[in-house]
Coordinates of C-alpha atoms in Angstrom, one line a residue:
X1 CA -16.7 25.1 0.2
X2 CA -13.7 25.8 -1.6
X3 CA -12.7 22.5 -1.6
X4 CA -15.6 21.4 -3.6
X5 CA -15.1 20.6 -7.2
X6 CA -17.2 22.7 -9.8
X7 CA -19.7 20.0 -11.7
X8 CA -20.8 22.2 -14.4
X9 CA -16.5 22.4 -15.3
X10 CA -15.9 18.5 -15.3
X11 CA -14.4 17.3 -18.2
X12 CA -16.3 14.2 -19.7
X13 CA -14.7 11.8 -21.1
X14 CA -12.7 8.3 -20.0
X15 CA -9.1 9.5 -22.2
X16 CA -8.4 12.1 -19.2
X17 CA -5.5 12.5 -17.9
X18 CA -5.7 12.0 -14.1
X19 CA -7.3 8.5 -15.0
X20 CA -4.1 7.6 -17.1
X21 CA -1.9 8.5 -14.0
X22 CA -4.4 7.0 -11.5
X23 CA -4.0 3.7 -13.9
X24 CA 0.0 4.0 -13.7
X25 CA 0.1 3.7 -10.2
X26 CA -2.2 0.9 -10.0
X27 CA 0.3 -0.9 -11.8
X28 CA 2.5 0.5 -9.6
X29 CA 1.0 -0.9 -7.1
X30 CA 0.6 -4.4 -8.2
X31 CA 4.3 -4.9 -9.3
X32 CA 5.0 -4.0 -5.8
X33 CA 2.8 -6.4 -3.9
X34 CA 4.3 -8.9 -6.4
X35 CA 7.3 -8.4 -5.1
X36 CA 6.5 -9.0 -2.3
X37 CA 4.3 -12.1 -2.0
X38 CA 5.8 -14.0 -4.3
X39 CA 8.3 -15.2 -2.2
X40 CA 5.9 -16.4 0.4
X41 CA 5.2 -19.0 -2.0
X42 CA 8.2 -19.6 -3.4
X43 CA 9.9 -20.4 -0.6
X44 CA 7.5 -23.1 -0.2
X45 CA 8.9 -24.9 -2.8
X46 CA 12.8 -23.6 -1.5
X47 CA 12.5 -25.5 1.5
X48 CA 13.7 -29.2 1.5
X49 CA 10.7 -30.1 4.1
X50 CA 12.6 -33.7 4.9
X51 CA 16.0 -32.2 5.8
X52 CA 14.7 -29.4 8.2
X53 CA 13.1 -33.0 10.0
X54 CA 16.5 -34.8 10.7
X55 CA 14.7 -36.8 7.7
X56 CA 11.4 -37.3 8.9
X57 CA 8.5 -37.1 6.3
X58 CA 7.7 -33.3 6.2
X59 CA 6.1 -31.6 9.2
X60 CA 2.1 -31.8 8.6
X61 CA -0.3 -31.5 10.7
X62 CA -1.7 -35.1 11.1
X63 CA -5.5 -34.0 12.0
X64 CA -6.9 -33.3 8.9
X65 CA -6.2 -37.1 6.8
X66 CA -5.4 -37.5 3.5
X67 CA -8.8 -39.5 2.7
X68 CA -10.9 -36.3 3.2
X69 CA -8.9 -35.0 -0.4
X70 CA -8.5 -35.4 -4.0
X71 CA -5.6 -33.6 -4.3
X72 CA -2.9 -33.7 -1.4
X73 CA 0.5 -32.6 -1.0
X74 CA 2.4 -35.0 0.7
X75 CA 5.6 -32.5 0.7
X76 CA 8.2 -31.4 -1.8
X77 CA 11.2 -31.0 -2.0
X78 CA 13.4 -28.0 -2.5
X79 CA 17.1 -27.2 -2.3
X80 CA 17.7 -25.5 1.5
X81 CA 17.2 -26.6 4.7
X82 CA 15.5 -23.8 6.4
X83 CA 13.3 -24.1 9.5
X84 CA 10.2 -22.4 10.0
X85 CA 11.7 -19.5 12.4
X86 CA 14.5 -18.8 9.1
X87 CA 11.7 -18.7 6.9
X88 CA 10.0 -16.3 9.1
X89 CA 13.1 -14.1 9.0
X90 CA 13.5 -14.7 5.0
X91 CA 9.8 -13.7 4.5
X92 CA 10.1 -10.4 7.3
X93 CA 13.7 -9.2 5.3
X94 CA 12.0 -7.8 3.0
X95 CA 10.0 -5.2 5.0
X96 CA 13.1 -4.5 7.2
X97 CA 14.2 -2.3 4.1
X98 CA 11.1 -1.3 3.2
X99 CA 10.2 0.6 6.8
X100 CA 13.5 2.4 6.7
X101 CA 12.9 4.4 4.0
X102 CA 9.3 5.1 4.2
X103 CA 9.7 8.7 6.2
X104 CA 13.2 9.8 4.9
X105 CA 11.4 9.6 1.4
X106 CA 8.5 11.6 2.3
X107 CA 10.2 14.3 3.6
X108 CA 12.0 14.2 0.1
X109 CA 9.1 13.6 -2.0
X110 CA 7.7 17.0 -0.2
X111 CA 10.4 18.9 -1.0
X112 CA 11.8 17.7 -4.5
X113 CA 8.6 15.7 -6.0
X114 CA 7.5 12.3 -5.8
X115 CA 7.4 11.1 -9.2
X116 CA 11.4 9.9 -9.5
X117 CA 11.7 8.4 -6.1
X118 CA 8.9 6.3 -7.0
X119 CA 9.6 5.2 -10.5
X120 CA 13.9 4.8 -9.4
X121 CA 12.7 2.9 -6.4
X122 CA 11.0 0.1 -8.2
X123 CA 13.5 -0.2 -10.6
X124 CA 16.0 -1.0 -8.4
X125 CA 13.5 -3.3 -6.5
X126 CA 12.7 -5.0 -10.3
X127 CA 16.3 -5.4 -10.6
X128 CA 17.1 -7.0 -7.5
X129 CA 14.6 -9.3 -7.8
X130 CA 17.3 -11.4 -11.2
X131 CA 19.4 -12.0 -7.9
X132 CA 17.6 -13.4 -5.6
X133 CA 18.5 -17.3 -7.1
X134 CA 22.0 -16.5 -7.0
X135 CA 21.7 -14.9 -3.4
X136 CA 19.8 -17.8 -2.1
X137 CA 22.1 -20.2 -3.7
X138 CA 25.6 -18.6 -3.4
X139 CA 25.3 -16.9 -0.4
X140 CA 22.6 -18.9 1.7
X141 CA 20.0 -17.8 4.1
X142 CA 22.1 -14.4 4.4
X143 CA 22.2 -13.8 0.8
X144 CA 18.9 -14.0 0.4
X145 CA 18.1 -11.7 3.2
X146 CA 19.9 -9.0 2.1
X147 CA 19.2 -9.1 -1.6
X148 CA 15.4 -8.9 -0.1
X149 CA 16.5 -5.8 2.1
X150 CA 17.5 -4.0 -0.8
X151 CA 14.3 -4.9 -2.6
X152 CA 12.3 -3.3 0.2
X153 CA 14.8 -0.3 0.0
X154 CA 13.5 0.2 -3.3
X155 CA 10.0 -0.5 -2.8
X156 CA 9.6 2.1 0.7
X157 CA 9.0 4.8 -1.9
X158 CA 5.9 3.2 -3.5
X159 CA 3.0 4.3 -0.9
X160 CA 4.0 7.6 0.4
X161 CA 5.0 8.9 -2.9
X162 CA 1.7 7.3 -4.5
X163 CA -0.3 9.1 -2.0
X164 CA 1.8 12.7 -2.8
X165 CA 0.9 12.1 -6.3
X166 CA -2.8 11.4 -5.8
X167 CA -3.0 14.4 -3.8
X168 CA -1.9 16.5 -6.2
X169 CA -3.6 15.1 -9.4
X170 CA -7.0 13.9 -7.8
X171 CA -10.2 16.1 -6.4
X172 CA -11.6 15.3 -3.2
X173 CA -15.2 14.0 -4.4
X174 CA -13.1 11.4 -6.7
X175 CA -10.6 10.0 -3.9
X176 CA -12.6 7.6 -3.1
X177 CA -12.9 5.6 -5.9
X178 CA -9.4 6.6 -7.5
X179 CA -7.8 6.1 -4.2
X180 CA -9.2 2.4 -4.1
X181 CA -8.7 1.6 -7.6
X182 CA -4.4 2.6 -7.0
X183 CA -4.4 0.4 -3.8
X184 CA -6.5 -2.2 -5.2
X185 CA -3.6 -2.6 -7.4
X186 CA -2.0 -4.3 -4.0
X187 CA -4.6 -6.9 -4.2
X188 CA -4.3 -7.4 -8.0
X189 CA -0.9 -7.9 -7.9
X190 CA -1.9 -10.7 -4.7
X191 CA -4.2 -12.7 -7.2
X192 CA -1.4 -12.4 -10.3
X193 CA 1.8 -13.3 -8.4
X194 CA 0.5 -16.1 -6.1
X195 CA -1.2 -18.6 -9.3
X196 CA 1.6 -17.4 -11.2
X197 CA 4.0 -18.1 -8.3
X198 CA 2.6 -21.6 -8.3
X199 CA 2.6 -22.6 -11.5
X200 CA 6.3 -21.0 -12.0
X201 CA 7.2 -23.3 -9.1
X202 CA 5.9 -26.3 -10.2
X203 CA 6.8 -25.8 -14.0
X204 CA 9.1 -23.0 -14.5
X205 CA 13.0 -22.8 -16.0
X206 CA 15.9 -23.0 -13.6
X207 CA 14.7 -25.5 -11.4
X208 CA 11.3 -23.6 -11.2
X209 CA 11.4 -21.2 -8.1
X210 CA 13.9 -18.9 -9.5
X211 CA 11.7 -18.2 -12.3
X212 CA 9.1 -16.5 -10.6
X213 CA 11.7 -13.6 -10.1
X214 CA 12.7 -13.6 -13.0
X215 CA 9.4 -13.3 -14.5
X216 CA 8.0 -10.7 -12.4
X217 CA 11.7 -8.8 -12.4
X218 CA 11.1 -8.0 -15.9
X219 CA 7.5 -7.3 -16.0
X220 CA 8.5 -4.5 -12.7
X221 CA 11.2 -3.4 -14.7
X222 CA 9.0 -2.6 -17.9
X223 CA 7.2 -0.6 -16.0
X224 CA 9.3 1.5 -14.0
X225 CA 10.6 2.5 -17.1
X226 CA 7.7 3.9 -18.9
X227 CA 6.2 5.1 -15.6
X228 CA 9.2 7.4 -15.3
X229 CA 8.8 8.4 -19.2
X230 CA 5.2 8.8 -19.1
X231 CA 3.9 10.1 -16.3
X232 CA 4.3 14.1 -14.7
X233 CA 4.7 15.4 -11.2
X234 CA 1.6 17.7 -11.6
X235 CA -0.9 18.4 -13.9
X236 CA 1.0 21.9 -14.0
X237 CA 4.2 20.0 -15.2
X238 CA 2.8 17.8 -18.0
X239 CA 3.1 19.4 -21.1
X240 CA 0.0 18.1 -23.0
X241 CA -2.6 18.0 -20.6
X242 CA -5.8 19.5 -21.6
X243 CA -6.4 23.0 -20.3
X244 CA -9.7 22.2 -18.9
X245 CA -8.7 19.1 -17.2
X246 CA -5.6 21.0 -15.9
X247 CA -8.1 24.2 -14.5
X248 CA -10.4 21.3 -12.7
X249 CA -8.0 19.6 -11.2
X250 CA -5.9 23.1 -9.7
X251 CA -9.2 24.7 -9.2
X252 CA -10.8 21.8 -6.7
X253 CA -7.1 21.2 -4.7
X254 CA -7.7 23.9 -2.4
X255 CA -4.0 25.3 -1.3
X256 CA -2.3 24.1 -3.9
X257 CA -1.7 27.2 -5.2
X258 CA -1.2 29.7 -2.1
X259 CA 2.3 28.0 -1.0
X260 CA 3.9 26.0 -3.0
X261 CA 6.4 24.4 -0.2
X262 CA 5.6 25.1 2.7
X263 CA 7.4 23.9 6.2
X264 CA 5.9 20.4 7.3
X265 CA 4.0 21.5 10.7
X266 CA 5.2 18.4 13.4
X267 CA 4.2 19.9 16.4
X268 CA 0.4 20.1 14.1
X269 CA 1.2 16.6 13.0
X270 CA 1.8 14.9 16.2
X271 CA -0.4 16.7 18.5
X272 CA -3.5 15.9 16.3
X273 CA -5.7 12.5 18.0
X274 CA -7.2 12.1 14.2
X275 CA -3.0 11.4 12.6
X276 CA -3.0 8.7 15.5
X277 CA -6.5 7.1 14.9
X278 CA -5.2 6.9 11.3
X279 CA -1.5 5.4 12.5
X280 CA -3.1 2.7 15.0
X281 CA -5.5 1.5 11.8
X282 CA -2.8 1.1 9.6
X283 CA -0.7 -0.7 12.3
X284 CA -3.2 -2.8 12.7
X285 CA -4.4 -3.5 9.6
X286 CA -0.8 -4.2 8.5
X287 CA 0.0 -7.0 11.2
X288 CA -3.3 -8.6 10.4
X289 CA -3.1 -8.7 6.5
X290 CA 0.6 -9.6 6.5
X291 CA 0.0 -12.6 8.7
X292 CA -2.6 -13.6 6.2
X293 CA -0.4 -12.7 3.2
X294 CA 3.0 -14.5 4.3
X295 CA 1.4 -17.4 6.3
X296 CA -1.8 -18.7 4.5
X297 CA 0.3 -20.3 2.0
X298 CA 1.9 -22.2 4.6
X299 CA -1.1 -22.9 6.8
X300 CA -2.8 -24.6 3.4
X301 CA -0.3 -26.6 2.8
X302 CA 0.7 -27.7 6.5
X303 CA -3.4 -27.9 8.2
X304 CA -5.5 -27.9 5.2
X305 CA -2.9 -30.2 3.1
X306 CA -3.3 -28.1 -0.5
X307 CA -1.0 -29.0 -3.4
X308 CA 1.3 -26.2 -4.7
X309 CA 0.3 -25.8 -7.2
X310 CA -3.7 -25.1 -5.8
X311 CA -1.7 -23.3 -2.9
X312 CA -1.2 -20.4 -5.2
X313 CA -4.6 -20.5 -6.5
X314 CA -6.4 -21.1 -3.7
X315 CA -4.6 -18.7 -1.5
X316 CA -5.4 -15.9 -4.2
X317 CA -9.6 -16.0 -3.7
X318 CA -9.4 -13.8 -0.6
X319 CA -7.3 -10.9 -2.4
X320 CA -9.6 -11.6 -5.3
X321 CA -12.7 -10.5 -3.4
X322 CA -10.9 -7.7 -1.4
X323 CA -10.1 -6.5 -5.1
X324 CA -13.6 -6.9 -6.5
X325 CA -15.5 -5.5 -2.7
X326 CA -12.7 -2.7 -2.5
X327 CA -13.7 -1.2 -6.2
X328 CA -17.4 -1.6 -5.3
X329 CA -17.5 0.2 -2.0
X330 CA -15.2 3.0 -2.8
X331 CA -18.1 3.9 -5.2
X332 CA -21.0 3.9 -2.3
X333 CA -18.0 6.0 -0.2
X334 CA -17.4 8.8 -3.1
X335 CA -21.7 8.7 -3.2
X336 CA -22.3 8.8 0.3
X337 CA -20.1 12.3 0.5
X338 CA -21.1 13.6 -2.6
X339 CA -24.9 13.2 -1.9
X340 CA -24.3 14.7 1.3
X341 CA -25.9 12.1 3.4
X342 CA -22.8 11.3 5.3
X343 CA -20.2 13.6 5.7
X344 CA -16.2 12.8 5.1
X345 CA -15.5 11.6 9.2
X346 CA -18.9 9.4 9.0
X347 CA -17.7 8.3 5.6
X348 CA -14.7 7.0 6.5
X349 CA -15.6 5.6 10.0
X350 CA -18.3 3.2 8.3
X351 CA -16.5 2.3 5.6
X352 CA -12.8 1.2 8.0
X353 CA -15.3 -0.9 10.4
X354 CA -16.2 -3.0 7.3
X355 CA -12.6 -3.4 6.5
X356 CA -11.6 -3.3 9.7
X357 CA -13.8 -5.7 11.9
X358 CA -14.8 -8.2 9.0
X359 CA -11.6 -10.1 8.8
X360 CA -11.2 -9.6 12.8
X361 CA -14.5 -11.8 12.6
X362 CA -13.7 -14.0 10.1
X363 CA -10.3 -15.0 11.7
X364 CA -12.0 -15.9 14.7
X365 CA -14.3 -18.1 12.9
X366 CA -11.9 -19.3 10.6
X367 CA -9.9 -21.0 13.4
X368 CA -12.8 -22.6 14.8
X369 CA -13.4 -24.6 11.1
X370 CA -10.8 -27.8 11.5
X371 CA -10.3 -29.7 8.7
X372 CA -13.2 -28.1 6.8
X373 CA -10.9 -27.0 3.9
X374 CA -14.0 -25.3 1.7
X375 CA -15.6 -23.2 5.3
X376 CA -12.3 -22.1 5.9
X377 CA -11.3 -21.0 2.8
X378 CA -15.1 -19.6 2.4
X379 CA -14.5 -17.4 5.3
X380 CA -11.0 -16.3 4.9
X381 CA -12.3 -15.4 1.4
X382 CA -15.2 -13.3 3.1
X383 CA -13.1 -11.6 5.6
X384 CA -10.4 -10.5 3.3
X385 CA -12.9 -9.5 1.1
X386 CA -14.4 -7.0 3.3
X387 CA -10.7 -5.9 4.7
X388 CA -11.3 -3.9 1.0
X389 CA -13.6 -1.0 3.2
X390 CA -10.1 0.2 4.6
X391 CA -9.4 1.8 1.2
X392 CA -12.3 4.3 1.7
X393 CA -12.0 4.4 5.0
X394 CA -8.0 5.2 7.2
X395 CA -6.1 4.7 3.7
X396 CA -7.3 7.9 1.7
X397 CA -7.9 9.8 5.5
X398 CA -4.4 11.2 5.0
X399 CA -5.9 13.4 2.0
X400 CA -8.9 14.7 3.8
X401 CA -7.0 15.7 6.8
X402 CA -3.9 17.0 5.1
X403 CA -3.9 17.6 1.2
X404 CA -0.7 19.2 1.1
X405 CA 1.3 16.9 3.7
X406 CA -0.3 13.7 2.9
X407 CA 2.5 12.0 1.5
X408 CA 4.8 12.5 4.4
X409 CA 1.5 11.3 6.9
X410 CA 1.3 8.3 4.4
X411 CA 5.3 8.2 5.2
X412 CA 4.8 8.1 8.9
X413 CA 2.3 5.8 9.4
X414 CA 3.1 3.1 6.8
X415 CA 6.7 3.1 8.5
X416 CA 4.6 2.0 11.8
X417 CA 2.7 0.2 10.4
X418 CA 5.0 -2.3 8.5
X419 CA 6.8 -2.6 11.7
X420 CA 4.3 -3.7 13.1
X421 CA 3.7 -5.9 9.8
X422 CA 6.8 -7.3 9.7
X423 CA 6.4 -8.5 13.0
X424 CA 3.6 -10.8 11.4
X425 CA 5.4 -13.8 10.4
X426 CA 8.0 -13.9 12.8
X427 CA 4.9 -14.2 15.3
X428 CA 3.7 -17.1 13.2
X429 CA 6.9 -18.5 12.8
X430 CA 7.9 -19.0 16.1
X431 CA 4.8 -20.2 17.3
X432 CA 4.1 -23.1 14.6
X433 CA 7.7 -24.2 14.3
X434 CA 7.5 -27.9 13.9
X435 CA 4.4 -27.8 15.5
X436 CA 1.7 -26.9 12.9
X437 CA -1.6 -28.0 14.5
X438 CA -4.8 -26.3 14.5
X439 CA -4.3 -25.0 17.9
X440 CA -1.3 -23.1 17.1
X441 CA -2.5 -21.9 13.9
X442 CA -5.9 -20.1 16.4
X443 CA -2.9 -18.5 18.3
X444 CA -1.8 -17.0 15.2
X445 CA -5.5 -15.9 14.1
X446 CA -6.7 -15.1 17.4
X447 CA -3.9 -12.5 17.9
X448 CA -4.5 -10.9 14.2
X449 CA -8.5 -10.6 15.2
X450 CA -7.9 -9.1 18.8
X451 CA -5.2 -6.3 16.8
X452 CA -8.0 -5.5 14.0
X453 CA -10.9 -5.0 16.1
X454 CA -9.0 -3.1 18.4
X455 CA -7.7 -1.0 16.0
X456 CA -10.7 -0.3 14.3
X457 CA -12.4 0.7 17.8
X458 CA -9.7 3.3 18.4
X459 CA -10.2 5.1 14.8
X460 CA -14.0 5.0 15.2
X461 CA -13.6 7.3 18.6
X462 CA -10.9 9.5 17.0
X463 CA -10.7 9.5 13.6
X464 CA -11.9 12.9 12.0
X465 CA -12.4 13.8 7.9
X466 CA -12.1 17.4 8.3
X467 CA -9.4 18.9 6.9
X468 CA -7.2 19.9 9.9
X469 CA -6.3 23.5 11.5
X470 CA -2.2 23.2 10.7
X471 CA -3.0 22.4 7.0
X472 CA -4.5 25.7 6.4
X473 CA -2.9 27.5 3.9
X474 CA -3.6 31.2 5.6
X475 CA -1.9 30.1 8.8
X476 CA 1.6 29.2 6.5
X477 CA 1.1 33.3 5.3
X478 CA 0.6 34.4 8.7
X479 CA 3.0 32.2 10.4
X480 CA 5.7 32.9 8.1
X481 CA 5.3 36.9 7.5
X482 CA 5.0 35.3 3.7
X483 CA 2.2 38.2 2.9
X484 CA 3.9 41.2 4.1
X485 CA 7.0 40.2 2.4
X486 CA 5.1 39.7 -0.5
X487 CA 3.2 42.8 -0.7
X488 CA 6.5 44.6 0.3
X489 CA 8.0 42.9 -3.1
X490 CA 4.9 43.9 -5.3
X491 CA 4.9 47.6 -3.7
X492 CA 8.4 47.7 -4.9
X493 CA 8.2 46.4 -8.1
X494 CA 5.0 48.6 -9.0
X495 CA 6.7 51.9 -7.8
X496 CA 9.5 50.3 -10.0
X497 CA 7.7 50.1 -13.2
X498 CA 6.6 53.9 -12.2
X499 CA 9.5 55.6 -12.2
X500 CA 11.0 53.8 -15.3
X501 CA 8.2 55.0 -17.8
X502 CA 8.2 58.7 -16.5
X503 CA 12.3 58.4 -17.0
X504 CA 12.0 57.4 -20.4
X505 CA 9.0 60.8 -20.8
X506 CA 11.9 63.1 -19.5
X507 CA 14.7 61.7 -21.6
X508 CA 12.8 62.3 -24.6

């Protein structure tokens, strides 16, 4: 197949290029999930959890006591008297910017590169993030939401652009595992920022909240800056790449050379049941994992009674596991193709179930635990861990169904899919405000579970691996009359070249 990378022309060696870039937007990735998790436990220690309670103790959930723990919050403090529903529209803010500009960039990405949209997009988000204190304190509940907008206008560039630039500096039999080592940066970024959150909270400068932004503001905008000085659109475009490396990696893209632009094919696009088996995963998968990521702080420290400073421990374990499980099976994924035992569809149906279906599971079981504090987090912990199987199975799908318009099918079905996210803790908001008992918490769960398995089901029975029909790079030459026009320009040029030696023969 043409698509097939040549073994016996690998490049050996771990100082390659294409791992340096792969390694980029890992970081990439994790400065962006900081970004955004952080403030679901900051706000934690925002809220002022008496006032909100007409100056009742704190809400808590009174079913789990105090006597069954060595270390209980009993509530703190913070400066703003926002309810549960505000906090639910404070923590959602963010992704209100963020969906907006997910498609609008991958058209532009397709046509003009990826690299700068990415790297000026998370600088502005890094850079919006020194304002979020003086927002939240100058300009209230409002302030802080659209500071937050902005920050997700900066950040909507991050996954389709990611996914332009893995397709155009990684081979098929090596997406796997280089496609789940980017997005594990998501989880990394989970298990740094939401310790660090904690601790920041509890001990940090500026009455300790703020500092977390300011912390992680810097450390995003460090690395926007040398992303955008040291990495290159294309292996093509960077200018010491090593020749062999460059050949592999042009060689094993199939179509990357034929057209360089050509037209994105919607009516392909949207007629295709494989493109929606890969937009209902991610929908789902998105509501499900942002009802974990923005709520489970809350749910330990209202059910489970956590401090906060173990809130932002605790709450990293799962991530930590999806991190570990996500590297792990990406390997068995990129073995299971290139041994030929599975082929690219099978590959990728196995490997979404497991990330797909295992949290659905474990949410149902983790809402039947009560007050045990070490089952439930046990569970959550599994569950998460196995959500990691998504990033070999709908998350890299874009590449083996479209190489050349990945980015802007990346673009189209992370928009849906953080609508649906952001939908996530509203949801939960509204259904535990001042009322956060176990029962309401299994509404929350129960709904995530039901959208995971049923999302998973629907990819299973339409999801495909197999490069499609409208990405074929002979049907953009036929389509367009590219090759006649073509030949028509060479014929010309060659009878060109003719006729100027054999004037030069008579003149002399």
């Amino acid at each position: 197949m043409a698509s097939e990378e040549k073994d016996l022309d690998k490049p050996t060696g771990l100082l390659q290029t294409r791992f340096f870039v792969t390694f980029m937007l890992f970081l990439g990735m994790a400065n962006a999930y900081v970004m955004r998790t952080n403030m679901s436990v900051a706000i934690v220690a925002m809220v002022n959890h008496t006032a909100i309670n007409d100056g009742h103790e704190d809400v808590m959930d009174d079913e789990c006591p105090d006597a069954n723990y060595t270390e209980v919050d009993h509530g703190q403090d913070g400066e703003f008297a926002w309810n549960s529903a505000l906090q639910g529209y404070i923590l959602s803010s963010f992704f209100y910017g963020y969906v907006i500009t997910q498609i609008p960039f991958g058209m532009l990405a397709k046509k003009y590169g990826a690299l700068r949209f990415l790297g000026y997009g998370m600088l502005i988000n890094s850079v919006f993030a020194f304002l979020v204190p003086v927002a939240a304190r100058e300009g209230g509940v409002w302030g802080l939401c659209v500071v937050r907008f902005i920050q997700g206008l900066g950040e909507g560039p991050i996954v389709p652009c990611t996914h332009a630039l893995l397709a155009k500096w990684i081979p098929p039999n090596e997406r796997s595992r280089m496609g789940a080592a980017v997005y594990a940066g998501a989880q990394f970024g989970t298990i740094i920022s939401m310790p660090l959150s904690g601790l920041l909270a509890e001990y940090g400068f500026d009455g300790g909240w703020p500092s977390i932004f300011y912390v992680f503001g810097a450390v995003g905008t460090i690395w926007s800056i040398a992303f955008i000085i040291w990495v290159y659109e294309d292996p093509s475009s960077h200018p010491s790449i090593d020749e062999r490396e460059k050949k592999y990696i042009n060689t094993s893209l199939w179509g990357t050379t034929e057209v360089k632009s050509p037209p994105i094919p919607f009516k392909g696009i949207f007629k295709s049941l494989p493109f929606y088996a890969i937009l209902l995963a991610h929908m789902g998968h998105n509501y499900g994992y942002e009802t974990l990521m923005t709520e489970l702080p809350t749910y330990m420290k209202q059910v489970l009674r956590f401090s906060l400073k173990s809130n932002g421990l605790l709450s990293s374990l799962p991530y930590l596991a999806m991190w570990i499980f996500s590297m792990g099976i990406s390997v068995v994924a990129d073995w299971m193709i290139s041994s030929k035992r599975f082929n690219h569809t099978q590959t990728r149906k196995v490997m979404n179930s497991i990330g797909q279906y295992g949290p659905g599971l474990a949410l149902v079981a983790a809402s039947y635990t009560g007050c045990n504090r070490v089952l439930t987090l046990a569970i959550l912990t599994v569950g998460v861990g196995l959500n990691g199987g998504i990033y070999s199975g709908f998350k890299i799908n874009h590449l083996d169904l479209t190489p050349r318009f990945a980015g802007f099918l990346m673009a189209i079905t992370n928009c849906s899919a953080n609508l649906a996210g952001l939908l996530a803790p509203i949801a939960a908001g509204n259904l535990i405000n001042n009322q956060p008992t176990i029962a309401q918490w299994q509404k929350v769960f129960f709904i995530a579970a039901a959208i995971y398995i049923i999302a998973g089901t629907f990819f299973n029975i339409f999801g495909s691996g197999e490069r499609q029909y409208w990405d074929n790079p002979d049907n953009d030459v036929r389509d367009n009359n590219v090759l006649e026009s073509q030949t028509h320009v060479s014929s010309q040029e060659d009878s060109t070249r003719r006729r100027i030696p054999a004037a030069i023969t008579a003149n002399q």
